[in-house]
XYZ file of C-alpha atoms in Angstrom:
615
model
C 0.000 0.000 0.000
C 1.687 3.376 -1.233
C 1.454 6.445 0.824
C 0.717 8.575 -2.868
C -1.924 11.436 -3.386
C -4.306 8.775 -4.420
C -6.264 5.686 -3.507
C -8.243 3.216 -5.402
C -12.301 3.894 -4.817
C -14.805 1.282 -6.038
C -14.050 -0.652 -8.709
C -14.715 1.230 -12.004
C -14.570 4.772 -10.471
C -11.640 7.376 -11.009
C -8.984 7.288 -8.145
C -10.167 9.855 -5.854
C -7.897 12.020 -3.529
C -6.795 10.204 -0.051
C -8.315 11.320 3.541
C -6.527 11.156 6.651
C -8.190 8.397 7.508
C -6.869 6.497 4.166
C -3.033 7.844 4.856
C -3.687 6.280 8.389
C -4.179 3.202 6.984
C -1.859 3.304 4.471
C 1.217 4.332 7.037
C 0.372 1.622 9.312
C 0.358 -0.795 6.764
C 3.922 0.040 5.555
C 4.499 -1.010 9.719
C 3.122 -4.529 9.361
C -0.550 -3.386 10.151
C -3.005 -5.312 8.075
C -5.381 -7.045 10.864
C -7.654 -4.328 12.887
C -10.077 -6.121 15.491
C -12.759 -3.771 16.917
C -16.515 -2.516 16.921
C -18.034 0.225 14.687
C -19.602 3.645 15.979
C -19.674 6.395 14.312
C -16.495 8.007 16.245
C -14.759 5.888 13.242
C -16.853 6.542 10.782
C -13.833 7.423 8.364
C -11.295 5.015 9.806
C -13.902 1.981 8.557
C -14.715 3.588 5.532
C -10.559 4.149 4.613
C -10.462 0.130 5.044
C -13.257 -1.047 3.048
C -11.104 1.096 0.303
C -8.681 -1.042 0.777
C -10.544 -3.753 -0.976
C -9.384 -6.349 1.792
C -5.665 -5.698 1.631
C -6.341 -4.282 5.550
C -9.136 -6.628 7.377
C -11.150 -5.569 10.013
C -12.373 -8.517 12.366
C -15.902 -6.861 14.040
C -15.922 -8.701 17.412
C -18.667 -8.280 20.210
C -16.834 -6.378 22.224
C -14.384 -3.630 22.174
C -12.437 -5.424 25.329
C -12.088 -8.515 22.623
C -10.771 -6.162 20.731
C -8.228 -5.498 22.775
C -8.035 -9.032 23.970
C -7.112 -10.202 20.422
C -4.721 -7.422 19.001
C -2.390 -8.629 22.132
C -2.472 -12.210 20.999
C -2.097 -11.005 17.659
C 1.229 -10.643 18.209
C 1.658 -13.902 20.819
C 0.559 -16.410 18.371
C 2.735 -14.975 15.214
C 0.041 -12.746 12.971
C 2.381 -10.050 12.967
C 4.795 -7.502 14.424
C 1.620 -5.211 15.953
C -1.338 -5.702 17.110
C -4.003 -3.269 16.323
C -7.615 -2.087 17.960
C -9.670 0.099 16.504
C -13.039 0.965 18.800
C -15.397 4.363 18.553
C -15.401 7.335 21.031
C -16.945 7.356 24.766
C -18.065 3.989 25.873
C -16.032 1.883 23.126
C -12.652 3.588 24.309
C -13.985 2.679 27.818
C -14.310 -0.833 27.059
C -10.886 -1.560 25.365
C -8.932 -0.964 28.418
C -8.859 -4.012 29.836
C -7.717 -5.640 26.709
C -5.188 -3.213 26.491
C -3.834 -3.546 29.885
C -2.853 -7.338 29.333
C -0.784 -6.272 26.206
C 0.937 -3.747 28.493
C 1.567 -5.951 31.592
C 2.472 -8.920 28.812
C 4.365 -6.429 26.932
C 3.524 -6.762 23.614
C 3.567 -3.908 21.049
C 0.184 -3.275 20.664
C -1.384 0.336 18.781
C -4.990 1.635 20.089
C -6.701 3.476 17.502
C -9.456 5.557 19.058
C -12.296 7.461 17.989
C -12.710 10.802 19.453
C -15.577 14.007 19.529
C -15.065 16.435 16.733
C -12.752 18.929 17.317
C -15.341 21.341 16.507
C -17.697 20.174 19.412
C -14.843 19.420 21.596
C -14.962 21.030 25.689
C -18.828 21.457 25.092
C -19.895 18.356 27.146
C -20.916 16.673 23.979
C -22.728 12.854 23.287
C -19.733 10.301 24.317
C -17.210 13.139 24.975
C -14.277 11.949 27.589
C -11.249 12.945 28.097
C -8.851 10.287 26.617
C -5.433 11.822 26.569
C -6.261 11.433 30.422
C -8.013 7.906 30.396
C -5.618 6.652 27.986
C -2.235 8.215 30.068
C -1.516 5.114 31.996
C -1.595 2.400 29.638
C -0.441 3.865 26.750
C 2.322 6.141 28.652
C 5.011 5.208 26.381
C 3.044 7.438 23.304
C 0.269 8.803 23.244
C -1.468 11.638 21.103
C -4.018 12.765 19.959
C -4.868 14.019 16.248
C -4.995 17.545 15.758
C -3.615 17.963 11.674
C -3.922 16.301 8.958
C 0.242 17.038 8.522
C 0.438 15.069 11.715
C -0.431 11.526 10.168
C 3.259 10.136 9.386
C 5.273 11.431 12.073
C 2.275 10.630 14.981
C 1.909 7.006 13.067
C 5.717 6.229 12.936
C 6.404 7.206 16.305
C 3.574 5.012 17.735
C 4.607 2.408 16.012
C 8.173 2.714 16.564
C 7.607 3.090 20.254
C 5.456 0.177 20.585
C 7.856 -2.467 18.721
C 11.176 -0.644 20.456
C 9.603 -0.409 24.406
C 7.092 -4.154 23.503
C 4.295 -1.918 25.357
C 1.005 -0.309 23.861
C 0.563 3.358 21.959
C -2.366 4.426 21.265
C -3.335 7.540 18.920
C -6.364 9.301 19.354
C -8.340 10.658 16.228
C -11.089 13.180 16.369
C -14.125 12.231 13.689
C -13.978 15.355 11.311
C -10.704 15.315 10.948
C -10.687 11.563 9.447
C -12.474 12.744 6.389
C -9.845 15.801 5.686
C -8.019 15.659 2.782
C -4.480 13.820 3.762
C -1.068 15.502 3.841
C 1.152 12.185 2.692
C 4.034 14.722 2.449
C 4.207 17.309 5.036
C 6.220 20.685 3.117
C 9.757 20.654 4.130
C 9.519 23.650 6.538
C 9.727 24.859 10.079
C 7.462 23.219 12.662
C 6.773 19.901 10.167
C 8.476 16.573 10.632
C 9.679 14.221 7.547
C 9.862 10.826 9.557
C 10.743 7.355 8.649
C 9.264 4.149 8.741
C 12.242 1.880 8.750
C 12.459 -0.083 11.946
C 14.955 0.192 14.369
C 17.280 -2.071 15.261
C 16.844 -4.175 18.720
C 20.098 -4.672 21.364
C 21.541 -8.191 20.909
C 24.428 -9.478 22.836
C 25.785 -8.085 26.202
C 29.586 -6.983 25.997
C 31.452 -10.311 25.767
C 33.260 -9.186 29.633
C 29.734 -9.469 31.219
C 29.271 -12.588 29.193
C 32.409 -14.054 30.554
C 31.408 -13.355 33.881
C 28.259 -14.874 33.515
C 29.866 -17.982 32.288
C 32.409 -17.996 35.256
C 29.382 -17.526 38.158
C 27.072 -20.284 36.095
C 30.355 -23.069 35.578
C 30.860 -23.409 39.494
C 27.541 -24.718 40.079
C 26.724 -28.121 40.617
C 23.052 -27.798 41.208
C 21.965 -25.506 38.517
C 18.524 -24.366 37.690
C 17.306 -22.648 34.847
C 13.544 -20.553 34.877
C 12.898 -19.422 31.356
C 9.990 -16.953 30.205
C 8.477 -15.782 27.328
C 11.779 -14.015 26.899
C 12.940 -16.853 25.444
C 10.701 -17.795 22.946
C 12.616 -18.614 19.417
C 15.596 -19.665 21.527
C 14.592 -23.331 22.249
C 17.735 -25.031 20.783
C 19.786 -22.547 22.816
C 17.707 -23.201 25.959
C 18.152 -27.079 25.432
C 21.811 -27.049 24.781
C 22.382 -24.650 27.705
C 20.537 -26.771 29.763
C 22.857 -30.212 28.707
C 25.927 -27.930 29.140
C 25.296 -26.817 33.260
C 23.678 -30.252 33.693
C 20.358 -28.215 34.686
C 16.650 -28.869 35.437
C 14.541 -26.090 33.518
C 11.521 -24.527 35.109
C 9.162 -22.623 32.725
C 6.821 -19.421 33.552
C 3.428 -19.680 32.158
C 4.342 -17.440 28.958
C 7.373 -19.056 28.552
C 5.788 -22.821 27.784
C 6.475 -22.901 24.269
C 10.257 -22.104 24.876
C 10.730 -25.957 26.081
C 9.775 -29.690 24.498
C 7.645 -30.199 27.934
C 8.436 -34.104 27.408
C 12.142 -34.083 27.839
C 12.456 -35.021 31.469
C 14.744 -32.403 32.885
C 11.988 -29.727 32.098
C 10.008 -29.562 35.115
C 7.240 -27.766 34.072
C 5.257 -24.730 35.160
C 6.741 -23.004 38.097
C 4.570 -20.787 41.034
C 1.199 -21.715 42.933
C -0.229 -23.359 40.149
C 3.358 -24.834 39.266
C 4.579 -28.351 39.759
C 6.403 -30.241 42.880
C 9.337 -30.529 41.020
C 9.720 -26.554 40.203
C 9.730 -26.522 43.693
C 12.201 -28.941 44.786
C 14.653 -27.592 41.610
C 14.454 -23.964 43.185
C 14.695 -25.486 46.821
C 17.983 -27.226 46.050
C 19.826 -25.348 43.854
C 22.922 -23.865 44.013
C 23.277 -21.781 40.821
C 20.005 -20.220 39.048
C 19.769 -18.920 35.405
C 16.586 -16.737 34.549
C 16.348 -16.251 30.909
C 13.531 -13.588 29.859
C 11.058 -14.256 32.735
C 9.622 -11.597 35.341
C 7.753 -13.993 37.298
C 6.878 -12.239 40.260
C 6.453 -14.698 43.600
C 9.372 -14.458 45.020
C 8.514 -17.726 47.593
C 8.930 -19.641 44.725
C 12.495 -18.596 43.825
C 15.594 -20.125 45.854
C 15.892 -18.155 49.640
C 18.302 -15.208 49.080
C 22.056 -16.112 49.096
C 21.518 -19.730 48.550
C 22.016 -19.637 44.823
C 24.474 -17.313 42.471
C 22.368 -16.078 39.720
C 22.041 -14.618 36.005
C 19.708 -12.997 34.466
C 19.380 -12.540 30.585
C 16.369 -10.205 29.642
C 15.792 -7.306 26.415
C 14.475 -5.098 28.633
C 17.314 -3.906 31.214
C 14.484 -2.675 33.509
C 13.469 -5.893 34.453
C 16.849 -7.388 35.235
C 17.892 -7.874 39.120
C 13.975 -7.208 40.399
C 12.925 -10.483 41.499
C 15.983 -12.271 42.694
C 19.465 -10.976 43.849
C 21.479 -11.936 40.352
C 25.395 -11.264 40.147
C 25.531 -10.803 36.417
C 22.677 -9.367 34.349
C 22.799 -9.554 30.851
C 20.604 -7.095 28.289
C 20.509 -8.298 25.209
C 17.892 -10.844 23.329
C 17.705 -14.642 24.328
C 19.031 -16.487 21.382
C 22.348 -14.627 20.518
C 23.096 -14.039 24.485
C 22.732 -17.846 25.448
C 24.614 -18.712 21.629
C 27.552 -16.324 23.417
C 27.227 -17.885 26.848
C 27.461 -21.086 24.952
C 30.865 -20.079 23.752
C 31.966 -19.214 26.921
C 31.164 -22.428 28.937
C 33.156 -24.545 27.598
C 32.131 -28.795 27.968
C 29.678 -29.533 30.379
C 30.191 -31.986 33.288
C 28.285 -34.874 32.148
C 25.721 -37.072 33.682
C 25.479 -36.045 37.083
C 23.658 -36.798 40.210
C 21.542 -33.932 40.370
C 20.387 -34.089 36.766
C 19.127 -38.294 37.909
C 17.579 -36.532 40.879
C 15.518 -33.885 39.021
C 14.445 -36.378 36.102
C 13.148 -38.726 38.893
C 11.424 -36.497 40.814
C 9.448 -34.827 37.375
C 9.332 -38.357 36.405
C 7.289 -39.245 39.961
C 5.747 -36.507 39.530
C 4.057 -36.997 36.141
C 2.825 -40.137 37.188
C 0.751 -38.792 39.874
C -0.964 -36.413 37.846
C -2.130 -39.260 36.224
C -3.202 -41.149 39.027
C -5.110 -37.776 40.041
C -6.738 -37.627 37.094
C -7.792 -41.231 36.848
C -9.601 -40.439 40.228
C -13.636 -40.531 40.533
C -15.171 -37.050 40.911
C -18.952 -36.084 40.908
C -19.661 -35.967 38.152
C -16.490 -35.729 36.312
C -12.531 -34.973 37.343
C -11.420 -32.011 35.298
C -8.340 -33.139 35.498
C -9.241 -36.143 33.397
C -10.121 -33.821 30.266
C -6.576 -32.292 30.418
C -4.738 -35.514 31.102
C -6.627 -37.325 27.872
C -6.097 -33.900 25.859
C -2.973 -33.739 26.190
C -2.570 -37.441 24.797
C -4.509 -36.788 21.612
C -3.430 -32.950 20.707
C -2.366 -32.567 17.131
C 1.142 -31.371 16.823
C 0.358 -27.987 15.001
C -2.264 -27.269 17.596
C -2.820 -23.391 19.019
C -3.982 -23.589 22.400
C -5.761 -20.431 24.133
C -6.443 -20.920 28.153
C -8.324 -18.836 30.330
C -7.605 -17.653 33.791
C -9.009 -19.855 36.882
C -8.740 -23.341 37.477
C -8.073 -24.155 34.057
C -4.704 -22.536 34.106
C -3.776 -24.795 37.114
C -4.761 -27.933 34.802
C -3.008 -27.063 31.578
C -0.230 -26.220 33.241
C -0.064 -29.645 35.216
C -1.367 -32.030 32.088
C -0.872 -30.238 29.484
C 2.981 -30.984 27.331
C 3.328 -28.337 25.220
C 5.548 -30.060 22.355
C 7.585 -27.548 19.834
C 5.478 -27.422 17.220
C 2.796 -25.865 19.254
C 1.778 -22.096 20.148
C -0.138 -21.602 23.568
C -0.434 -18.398 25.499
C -2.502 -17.093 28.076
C -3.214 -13.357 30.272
C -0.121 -14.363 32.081
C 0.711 -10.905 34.090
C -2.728 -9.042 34.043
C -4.007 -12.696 35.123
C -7.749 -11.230 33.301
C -10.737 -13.840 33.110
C -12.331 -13.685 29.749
C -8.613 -13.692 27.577
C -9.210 -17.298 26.358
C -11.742 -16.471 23.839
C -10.012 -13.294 22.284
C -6.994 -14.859 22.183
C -8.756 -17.847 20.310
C -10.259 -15.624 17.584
C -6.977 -13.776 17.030
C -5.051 -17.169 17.026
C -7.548 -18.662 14.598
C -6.822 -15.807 12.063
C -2.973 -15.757 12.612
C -3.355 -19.224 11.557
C -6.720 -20.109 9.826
C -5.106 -23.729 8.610
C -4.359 -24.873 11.805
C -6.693 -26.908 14.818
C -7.413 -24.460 17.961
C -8.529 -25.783 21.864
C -9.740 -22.898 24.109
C -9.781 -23.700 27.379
C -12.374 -21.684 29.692
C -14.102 -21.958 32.701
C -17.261 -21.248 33.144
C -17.216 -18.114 34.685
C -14.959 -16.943 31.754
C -17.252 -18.690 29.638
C -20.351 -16.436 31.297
C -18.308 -13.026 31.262
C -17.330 -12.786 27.376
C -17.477 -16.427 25.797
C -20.882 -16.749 24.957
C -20.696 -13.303 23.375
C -17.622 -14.296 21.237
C -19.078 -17.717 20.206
C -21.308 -15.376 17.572
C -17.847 -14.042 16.194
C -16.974 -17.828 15.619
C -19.855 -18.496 13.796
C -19.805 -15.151 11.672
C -16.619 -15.976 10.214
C -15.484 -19.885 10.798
C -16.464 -20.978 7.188
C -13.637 -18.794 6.303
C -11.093 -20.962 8.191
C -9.288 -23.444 6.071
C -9.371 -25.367 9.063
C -12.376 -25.377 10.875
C -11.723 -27.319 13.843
C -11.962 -24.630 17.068
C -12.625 -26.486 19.959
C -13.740 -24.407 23.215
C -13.921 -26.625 26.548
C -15.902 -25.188 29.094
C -15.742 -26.076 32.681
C -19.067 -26.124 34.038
C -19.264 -26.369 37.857
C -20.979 -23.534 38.632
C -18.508 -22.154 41.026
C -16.012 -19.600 40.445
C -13.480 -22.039 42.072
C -10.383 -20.809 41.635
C -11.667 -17.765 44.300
C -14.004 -20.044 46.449
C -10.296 -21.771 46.978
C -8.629 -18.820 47.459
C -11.049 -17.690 50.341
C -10.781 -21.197 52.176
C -7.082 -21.365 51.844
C -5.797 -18.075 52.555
C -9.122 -16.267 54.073
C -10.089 -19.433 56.136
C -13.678 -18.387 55.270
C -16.214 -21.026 53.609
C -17.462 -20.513 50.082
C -19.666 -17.390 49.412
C -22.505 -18.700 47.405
C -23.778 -15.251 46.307
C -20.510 -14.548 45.267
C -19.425 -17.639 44.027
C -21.836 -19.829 42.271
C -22.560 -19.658 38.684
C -26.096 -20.436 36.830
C -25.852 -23.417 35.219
C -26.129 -23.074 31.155
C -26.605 -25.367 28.558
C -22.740 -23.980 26.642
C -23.100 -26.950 24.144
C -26.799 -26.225 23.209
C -26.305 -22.619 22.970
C -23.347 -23.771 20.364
C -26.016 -25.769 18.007
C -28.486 -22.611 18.096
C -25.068 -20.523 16.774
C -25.010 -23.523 13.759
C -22.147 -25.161 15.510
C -21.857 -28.348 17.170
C -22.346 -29.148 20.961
C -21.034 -31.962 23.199
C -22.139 -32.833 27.134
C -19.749 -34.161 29.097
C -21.627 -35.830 32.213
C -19.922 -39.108 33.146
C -15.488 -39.752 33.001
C -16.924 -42.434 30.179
C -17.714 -40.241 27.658
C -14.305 -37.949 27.406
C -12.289 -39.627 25.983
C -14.836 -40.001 22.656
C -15.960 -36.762 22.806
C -12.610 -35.502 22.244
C -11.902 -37.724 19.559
C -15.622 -35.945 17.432
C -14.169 -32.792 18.813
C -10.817 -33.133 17.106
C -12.063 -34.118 13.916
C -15.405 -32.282 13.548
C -16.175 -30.046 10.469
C -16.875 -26.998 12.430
C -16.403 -25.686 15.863
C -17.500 -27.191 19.021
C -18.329 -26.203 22.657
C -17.827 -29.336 25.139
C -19.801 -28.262 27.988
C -18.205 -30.847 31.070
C -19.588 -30.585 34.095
C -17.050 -30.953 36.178
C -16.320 -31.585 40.056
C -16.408 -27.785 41.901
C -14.601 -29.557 44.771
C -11.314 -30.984 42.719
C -8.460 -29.591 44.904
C -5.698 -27.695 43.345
C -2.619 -27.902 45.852
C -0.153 -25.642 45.423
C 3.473 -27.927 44.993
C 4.088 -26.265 48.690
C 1.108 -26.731 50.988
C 2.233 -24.880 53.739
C 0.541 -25.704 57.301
C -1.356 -22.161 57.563
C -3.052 -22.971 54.242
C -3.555 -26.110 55.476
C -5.089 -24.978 58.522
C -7.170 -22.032 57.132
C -8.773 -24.497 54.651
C -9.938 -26.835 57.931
C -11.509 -24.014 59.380
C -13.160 -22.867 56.303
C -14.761 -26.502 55.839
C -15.656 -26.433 60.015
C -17.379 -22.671 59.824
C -20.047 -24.584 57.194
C -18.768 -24.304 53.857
C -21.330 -25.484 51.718
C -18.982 -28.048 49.515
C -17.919 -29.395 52.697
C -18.639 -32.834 51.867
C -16.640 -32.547 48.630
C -13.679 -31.140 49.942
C -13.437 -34.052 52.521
C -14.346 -36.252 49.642
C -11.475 -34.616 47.304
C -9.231 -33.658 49.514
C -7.700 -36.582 51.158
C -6.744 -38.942 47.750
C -5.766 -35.794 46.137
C -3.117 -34.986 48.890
C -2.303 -38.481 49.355
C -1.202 -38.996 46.217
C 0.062 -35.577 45.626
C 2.582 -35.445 48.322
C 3.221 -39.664 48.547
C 4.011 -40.063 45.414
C 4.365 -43.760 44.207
C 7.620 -45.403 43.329
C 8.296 -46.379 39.832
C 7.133 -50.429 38.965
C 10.163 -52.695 38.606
């Protein structure tokens, strides 16, 4: 798309001269912009008329809701559609709305541009229809850039530095544009004169490698150890060889932060999975014991779950300077991207030491480990064990599969059953920690990649607050998919669980009903009203064929499970004054008490007696 004096109009009219609206466009095209998700109002009147002149070169994806919108331009750029994600939402209420979805893209940091429909600047200060002030609404997540509109001369150097700002800081801009002025006649080339700006739209470069001293000293504090642990992030993502061969050099276990899963083959048996309260035993016991500790691109922020201060020597490798040294006392911090930095510390190592004893220690314990959560998922439940979905998922996912997961309970199980393998993309609201991201992130994953099979995992709260909304954007545009499959489990216990558990454990208060409990809907019958297909999931029996129709269907599918509101989810370390709080919870009259005595006991049994292996 050109940035000339004209565009193309309808087919078989004249070319007719741009708006500022169409140079918009245009300019953020030349930045990898071609994928807007939002709502219409009239605040963007011009903005949607500049891309149905595009003729479909830029697509706009009309979701329910503007915090979708927002929702899915952060994903955008998780699950590989392109360098930025983009929103584009109406004045007032639909700037309003998009904040949420903006605020995961900031705490996630990905670039992310907010395109936002303002008053005209003719009406503006008169307390007109929808009139807020958004340079102040919008200052906090978009403080990196933000702007608002005011010439048509504006357009390239406002547009460049948004984008540049957003790809250079990974954090969200956000451009405000008053309606009238999206219908003035563009200004592609502002005059070469005092108080004008000629900009450019060439990307920057991005810092690499650290200075090879600080590289050397890494390598000197990491080559001592004999217990080493390594906790990788998203940070690392593209730098999975480098990870692995690390990993063999220092003879390390690797622990993985929720955005970081696809940086590891989850089934080589030194990873030890997901680390934190919804993290694994092993985690755990690698952070307990070791004596060295390597954090590649990860921010992860409870600090009980990293080694006690001064027991391990530690390194940090992030892109972001800021972030390194905030979590954990580290010697040696390292700014520079993932894959060249560990390539360099690679160099610098020199051979590893070998099979050692604490490598056998950490593949038996994630070995124990993995066969419990199979045990616990094999376990009765009324009426069914979630965990038993996840566990016979994660057996039959394709390998080009895009997962989306939502926040609640079904975090805790993917992150427990669920082996990401490299061919895979999964991601998740992993800082802002936002119910309703499973969906969004769906949709946005499903266009990044319409040839590929999608699972959403949800809850059914999650499922209540956005899902059933976003199940009409599914069937508005799946028989454009080249693959149709889009599989959205729900988790119907009709409990907001993960909260119920957090008030028994840490409150030592019983479940709230009027706060807690959920109406109980008919997801997979709502689905077949929307022209897709629906599945029930009452008895352990049936999951394991439903998932098989699932997996193969010839459109999307909801699989409404009802599920067991009292499966426990124990943290890998169950300290006594959780323990303790969640007896008195259970003695002051919670109403699942039954269950809890019911779930509780096998659950901890096996969790924290793990069997031995069979001879």
């Amino acid at each position: 798309m050109s940035t000339d004096d004209t565009t193309p109009g309808e087919a078989g009219t004249l070319p007719r001269r741009p708006t500022v609206a169409d140079h918009i466009v245009s300019r953020l095209f030349s930045w990898g912009v071609h994928r807007y998700f939002g709502y219409p109002g009239d605040g963007i009147n011009g903005m949607t008329s500049a891309l149905q002149r595009t003729n479909g070169r830029a697509q706009f994806i009309q979701v329910r809701h503007e915090e979708t919108a927002g929702f899915a331009a952060s994903a955008h750029v998780k699950y590989g559609g392109g360098p930025l994600g983009c929103a584009l939402v109406t004045s007032g209420p639909g700037a309003i709305h998009l904040l949420n979805g903006l605020y995961d893209a900031k705490l996630d940091h990905q670039p992310v541009i907010a395109l936002v429909g303002h008053t005209a600047t003719t009406a503006e200060g008169g307390g007109y229809y929808q009139e807020v002030d958004l340079l102040a609404l919008y200052k906090d997540v978009a403080a990196a850039f933000l702007a608002q509109l005011d010439h048509p001369a504006q357009v390239r150097h406002l547009v460049d530095r948004a984008c540049r700002t957003a790809l250079a800081r990974r954090t969200v801009t956000a451009l405000i544009l008053p309606l009238d002025l999206q219908d003035e006649p563009a200004i592609p080339n502002p005059p070469h004169a005092h108080g004008y700006y000629q900009t450019s739209n060439a990307p920057s470069s991005t810092p690499t490698i650290p200075p090879e001293a600080d590289v050397r000293r890494a390598a000197e504090v990491l080559r001592g150890g004999q217990r080493v642990a390594m906790l990788v992030g998203q940070g690392a993502l593209g730098a999975r060889d480098e990870v692995r061969e690390i990993a063999d050099r220092l003879g390390a276990g690797v622990a993985t932060a929720l955005l970081g899963f696809t940086a590891v083959d989850h089934r080589e048996p030194w990873v030890t999975g997901a680390i934190g309260l919804l993290g694994t035993r092993p985690s755990w016991q690698l952070m307990s014991g070791c004596d060295r500790l390597l954090i590649v691109g990860s921010n992860m922020p409870y600090s009980e779950f990293y080694p006690p201060p001064g027991q391990a020597r530690a390194v940090q490798i992030d892109l972001d300077g800021t972030q390194l040294g905030l979590r954990y006392p580290t010697e040696v911090n390292l700014t520079g991207d993932a894959r060249p930095t560990l390539r360099a510390l690679l160099n610098e190592l020199g051979p590893g030491p070998g099979p050692t004893a604490w490598r056998t220690e950490i593949t038996e314990a994630t070995s124990a480990w993995r066969r419990v959560q199979h045990d616990l998922a094999e376990q009765a439940a009324d009426p069914v064990n979630p965990q038993l979905l996840f566990h016979t998922l994660n057996e039959r996912l394709p390998d080009d599969v895009l997962l989306t997961v939502d926040c609640g309970t079904t975090t805790a199980w993917y992150a427990r059953h669920i082996q990401v393998r490299p061919s895979m993309l999964a991601s998740l609201s992993g800082t802002l920690l936002s119910m309703g991201g499973a969906m969004p992130y769906a949709l946005s994953a499903k266009f990044a990649h319409p040839d590929r099979p999608l699972v959403a995992l949800i809850g059914d709260g999650a499922m209540q607050m956005n899902g059933v909304n976003e199940l009409i954007t599914v069937a508005k545009y799946w028989r454009s998919w080249a693959d149709p499959r889009f599989v959205v489990l729900v988790l119907n216990n009709r409990d907001l669980a993960f909260v119920s558990w957090e008030q028994r454990s840490t409150e030592g208060t019983p479940m709230f009903p009027d706060s807690q409990q959920l109406p109980d809907i008919a997801y997979h019958q709502w689905a077949e009203v929307l022209g897709l297909h629906g599945e029930l999931i009452d008895s352990p029996d049936q999951v394991r064929d439903v998932w098989d129709r699932a997996l193969t269907a010839d459109r999307p599918v909801v699989i409404n499970a009802l599920v067991d509101p009292a499966e426990l989810m124990l943290p890998p370390h169950f300290t006594v004054e959780q323990a303790r709080k969640t007896a008195a919870a259970v003695l002051r009259g919670d109403t699942d008490w039954a269950g809890i005595i019911r779930r509780g006991l096998p659950a901890t049994l096996a969790s924290y007696r793990p069997r031995r292996r069979q001879p």
